[in-house]
Protein backbone atom coordinates (compact mmCIF):
# COMPACT_ATOMS: atom_id res chain seq x y z
CA UNK A 1 0.00 0.00 0.00
CA UNK A 2 1.27 3.48 -0.87
CA UNK A 3 0.70 6.37 1.54
CA UNK A 4 0.87 10.02 0.52
CA UNK A 5 1.55 13.01 2.78
CA UNK A 6 0.57 16.56 1.87
CA UNK A 7 2.31 19.21 3.98
CA UNK A 8 1.05 22.77 4.25
CA UNK A 9 2.58 25.55 2.20
CA UNK A 10 6.27 26.25 2.99
CA UNK A 11 6.62 22.87 4.71
CA UNK A 12 7.90 19.52 3.45
CA UNK A 13 8.06 15.91 4.56
CA UNK A 14 10.90 15.34 7.00
CA UNK A 15 10.81 11.62 7.91
CA UNK A 16 8.60 8.55 7.65
CA UNK A 17 8.43 6.19 10.66
CA UNK A 18 7.15 2.60 10.59
CA UNK A 19 6.46 1.22 14.07
CA UNK A 20 8.65 3.96 15.52
CA UNK A 21 11.62 3.22 13.24
CA UNK A 22 12.67 5.80 10.62
CA UNK A 23 12.40 4.17 7.19
CA UNK A 24 12.62 7.12 4.80
CA UNK A 25 13.79 10.73 4.79
CA UNK A 26 11.72 13.12 2.71
CA UNK A 27 9.53 12.25 -0.22
CA UNK A 28 5.77 12.81 -0.51
CA UNK A 29 4.90 9.08 -0.47
CA UNK A 30 5.91 5.80 1.11
CA UNK A 31 5.10 2.25 -0.05
CA UNK A 32 4.80 -0.55 2.49
CA UNK A 33 4.99 -4.10 1.08
CA UNK A 34 4.32 -7.61 2.38
CA UNK A 35 1.88 -6.45 5.06
CA UNK A 36 0.92 -9.34 7.35
CA UNK A 37 0.19 -7.60 10.69
CA UNK A 38 -0.96 -4.23 11.98
CA UNK A 39 1.59 -1.41 11.78
CA UNK A 40 1.79 2.21 12.89
CA UNK A 41 2.88 4.72 10.30
CA UNK A 42 3.92 8.25 11.23
CA UNK A 43 5.15 11.08 9.01
CA UNK A 44 6.77 14.26 10.32
CA UNK A 45 6.98 17.63 8.63
CA UNK A 46 9.57 20.39 8.79
CA UNK A 47 9.73 23.90 7.47
CA UNK A 48 11.45 24.15 4.13
CA UNK A 49 13.26 27.25 5.44
CA UNK A 50 13.87 27.58 9.17
CA UNK A 51 16.66 29.66 10.67
CA UNK A 52 17.06 29.56 14.47
CA UNK A 53 19.26 31.33 17.02
CA UNK A 54 20.30 30.49 20.59
CA UNK A 55 22.05 32.91 22.98
CA UNK A 56 24.17 32.03 26.01
CA UNK A 57 26.12 34.21 28.43
CA UNK A 58 29.31 33.25 30.29
CA UNK A 59 30.89 35.25 33.08
CA UNK A 60 34.59 36.00 32.80
CA UNK A 61 35.00 34.95 36.41
CA UNK A 62 33.69 32.01 38.39
CA UNK A 63 30.25 32.75 39.78
CA UNK A 64 28.02 35.71 38.89
CA UNK A 65 28.93 38.42 36.40
CA UNK A 66 31.02 41.06 38.15
CA UNK A 67 31.59 44.69 37.30
CA UNK A 68 34.59 45.34 35.01
CA UNK A 69 35.11 41.63 34.26
CA UNK A 70 35.07 40.51 30.63
CA UNK A 71 31.75 38.92 29.75
CA UNK A 72 31.20 36.53 26.82
CA UNK A 73 28.11 35.96 24.70
CA UNK A 74 27.97 32.83 22.53
CA UNK A 75 25.39 32.84 19.73
CA UNK A 76 24.57 29.65 17.81
CA UNK A 77 22.88 30.16 14.43
CA UNK A 78 21.36 26.94 13.07
CA UNK A 79 19.63 26.00 9.83
CA UNK A 80 16.82 23.75 11.07
CA UNK A 81 15.03 23.68 7.74
CA UNK A 82 15.30 21.30 4.82
CA UNK A 83 16.78 23.70 2.27
CA UNK A 84 20.08 25.54 2.02
CA UNK A 85 19.74 29.12 3.26
CA UNK A 86 21.62 32.04 1.72
CA UNK A 87 22.41 35.55 2.87
CA UNK A 88 22.32 34.53 6.54
CA UNK A 89 23.02 37.44 8.90
CA UNK A 90 23.06 37.87 12.66
CA UNK A 91 22.59 41.13 14.58
CA UNK A 92 23.37 41.41 18.29
CA UNK A 93 22.34 44.60 20.09
CA UNK A 94 24.51 45.07 23.17
CA UNK A 95 23.22 46.67 26.34
CA UNK A 96 24.22 50.38 26.49
CA UNK A 97 25.93 49.83 29.86
CA UNK A 98 28.61 47.51 28.41
CA UNK A 99 31.71 48.27 26.36
CA UNK A 100 32.47 46.13 23.30
CA UNK A 101 35.84 44.35 23.28
CA UNK A 102 35.92 41.93 20.33
CA UNK A 103 33.87 39.49 18.26
CA UNK A 104 34.55 36.45 16.10
CA UNK A 105 32.54 34.08 13.94
CA UNK A 106 33.12 30.47 12.90
CA UNK A 107 31.88 31.39 9.42
CA UNK A 108 31.82 34.58 7.36
CA UNK A 109 32.78 37.98 8.78
CA UNK A 110 31.78 40.01 11.82
CA UNK A 111 31.80 43.77 12.52
CA UNK A 112 30.83 46.24 15.26
CA UNK A 113 29.17 49.63 14.92
CA UNK A 114 26.99 51.83 17.11
CA UNK A 115 26.39 49.31 19.85
CA UNK A 116 25.54 46.42 17.52
CA UNK A 117 27.55 43.40 16.38
CA UNK A 118 26.72 42.17 12.87
CA UNK A 119 27.83 38.86 11.39
CA UNK A 120 27.58 38.15 7.66
CA UNK A 121 27.46 34.35 7.83
CA UNK A 122 26.50 33.69 4.21
CA UNK A 123 25.24 30.32 2.98
CA UNK A 124 24.23 27.50 5.37
CA UNK A 125 23.20 24.00 4.25
CA UNK A 126 20.49 22.11 6.15
CA UNK A 127 21.64 21.17 9.65
CA UNK A 128 24.61 23.56 9.66
CA UNK A 129 25.50 25.61 12.76
CA UNK A 130 27.58 28.80 12.89
CA UNK A 131 28.85 30.23 16.19
CA UNK A 132 29.49 33.89 16.97
CA UNK A 133 31.41 34.88 20.12
CA UNK A 134 31.26 38.41 21.57
CA UNK A 135 33.40 39.81 24.39
CA UNK A 136 32.30 42.89 26.34
CA UNK A 137 32.84 44.53 29.73
CA UNK A 138 29.97 45.75 31.96
CA UNK A 139 30.62 49.14 33.55
CA UNK A 140 27.55 49.42 35.79
CA UNK A 141 26.14 47.14 38.49
CA UNK A 142 22.68 46.66 37.03
CA UNK A 143 20.52 44.29 35.00
CA UNK A 144 21.74 44.15 31.40
CA UNK A 145 19.80 42.88 28.40
CA UNK A 146 21.35 41.40 25.26
CA UNK A 147 19.18 40.80 22.19
CA UNK A 148 20.03 38.89 19.02
CA UNK A 149 18.20 38.28 15.75
CA UNK A 150 18.91 36.34 12.55
CA UNK A 151 17.63 36.61 8.98
CA UNK A 152 18.15 35.07 5.55
CA UNK A 153 17.19 35.64 1.90
CA UNK A 154 14.45 32.98 1.97
CA UNK A 155 10.90 33.28 3.30
CA UNK A 156 10.39 31.42 6.60
CA UNK A 157 6.93 30.23 7.70
CA UNK A 158 7.76 30.71 11.40
CA UNK A 159 9.96 33.51 12.72
CA UNK A 160 9.48 32.76 16.43
CA UNK A 161 12.96 31.21 16.78
CA UNK A 162 14.73 34.01 14.89
CA UNK A 163 15.08 36.06 18.09
CA UNK A 164 16.67 35.49 21.50
CA UNK A 165 17.20 37.60 24.63
CA UNK A 166 19.51 37.20 27.60
CA UNK A 167 19.13 38.95 30.97
CA UNK A 168 22.17 39.23 33.22
CA UNK A 169 22.56 40.75 36.68
CA UNK A 170 25.91 42.50 37.07
CA UNK A 171 27.12 42.84 40.66
CA UNK A 172 29.83 44.89 42.35
CA UNK A 173 32.77 42.64 43.26
CA UNK A 174 33.24 41.99 46.95
CA UNK A 175 36.15 44.02 48.33
CA UNK A 176 37.50 43.86 51.88
CA UNK A 177 37.77 47.47 53.08
CA UNK A 178 38.82 46.72 56.64
CA UNK A 179 40.93 43.75 57.66
CA UNK A 180 40.60 42.25 61.15
CA UNK A 181 43.14 43.93 63.46
CA UNK A 182 45.52 42.01 65.74
CA UNK A 183 44.93 42.42 69.45
CA UNK A 184 46.03 41.09 72.84
CA UNK A 185 43.86 39.87 75.71
CA UNK A 186 44.35 38.25 79.10
CA UNK A 187 44.27 34.49 79.55
CA UNK A 188 40.63 33.34 79.47
CA UNK A 189 39.52 36.68 78.03
CA UNK A 190 37.52 37.39 74.87
CA UNK A 191 38.87 38.68 71.56
CA UNK A 192 36.48 40.34 69.10
CA UNK A 193 37.46 40.69 65.42
CA UNK A 194 35.55 42.46 62.67
CA UNK A 195 35.89 42.90 58.92
CA UNK A 196 34.51 45.57 56.57
CA UNK A 197 33.36 44.80 52.99
CA UNK A 198 31.74 46.53 50.03
CA UNK A 199 29.98 45.10 46.99
CA UNK A 200 26.57 43.76 46.11
CA UNK A 201 24.95 42.00 49.11
CA UNK A 202 24.12 39.53 50.54
CA UNK A 203 27.53 38.64 52.00
CA UNK A 204 28.66 35.42 53.65
CA UNK A 205 31.71 35.03 55.86
CA UNK A 206 34.08 32.23 56.82
CA UNK A 207 36.49 32.56 59.73
CA UNK A 208 39.57 30.37 60.16
CA UNK A 209 41.74 29.74 63.22
CA UNK A 210 45.46 29.21 62.48
CA UNK A 211 44.71 29.52 58.73
CA UNK A 212 43.24 26.03 58.25
CA UNK A 213 40.67 25.37 60.98
CA UNK A 214 37.24 26.63 59.92
CA UNK A 215 35.34 27.99 62.94
PDB file of C-alpha atoms in Angstrom, residues 64 171 174-176 195-208 214:
ATOM      1  CA  UNK A  64      28.020  35.714  38.893  1.00  0.00           C
ATOM      2  CA  UNK A 171      27.121  42.841  40.661  1.00  0.00           C
ATOM      3  CA  UNK A 174      33.238  41.995  46.951  1.00  0.00           C
ATOM      4  CA  UNK A 175      36.150  44.023  48.330  1.00  0.00           C
ATOM      5  CA  UNK A 176      37.496  43.859  51.881  1.00  0.00           C
ATOM      6  CA  UNK A 195      35.886  42.904  58.918  1.00  0.00           C
ATOM      7  CA  UNK A 196      34.512  45.566  56.566  1.00  0.00           C
ATOM      8  CA  UNK A 197      33.356  44.804  52.990  1.00  0.00           C
ATOM      9  CA  UNK A 198      31.738  46.529  50.033  1.00  0.00           C
ATOM     10  CA  UNK A 199      29.981  45.097  46.993  1.00  0.00           C
ATOM     11  CA  UNK A 200      26.572  43.756  46.110  1.00  0.00           C
ATOM     12  CA  UNK A 201      24.955  41.996  49.107  1.00  0.00           C
ATOM     13  CA  UNK A 202      24.123  39.535  50.545  1.00  0.00           C
ATOM     14  CA  UNK A 203      27.531  38.642  51.999  1.00  0.00           C
ATOM     15  CA  UNK A 204      28.659  35.424  53.647  1.00  0.00           C
ATOM     16  CA  UNK A 205      31.712  35.034  55.860  1.00  0.00           C
ATOM     17  CA  UNK A 206      34.077  32.229  56.817  1.00  0.00           C
ATOM     18  CA  UNK A 207      36.486  32.564  59.731  1.00  0.00           C
ATOM     19  CA  UNK A 208      39.568  30.372  60.160  1.00  0.00           C
ATOM     20  CA  UNK A 214      37.240  26.626  59.924  1.00  0.00           C
TER      21      UNK A 214
END
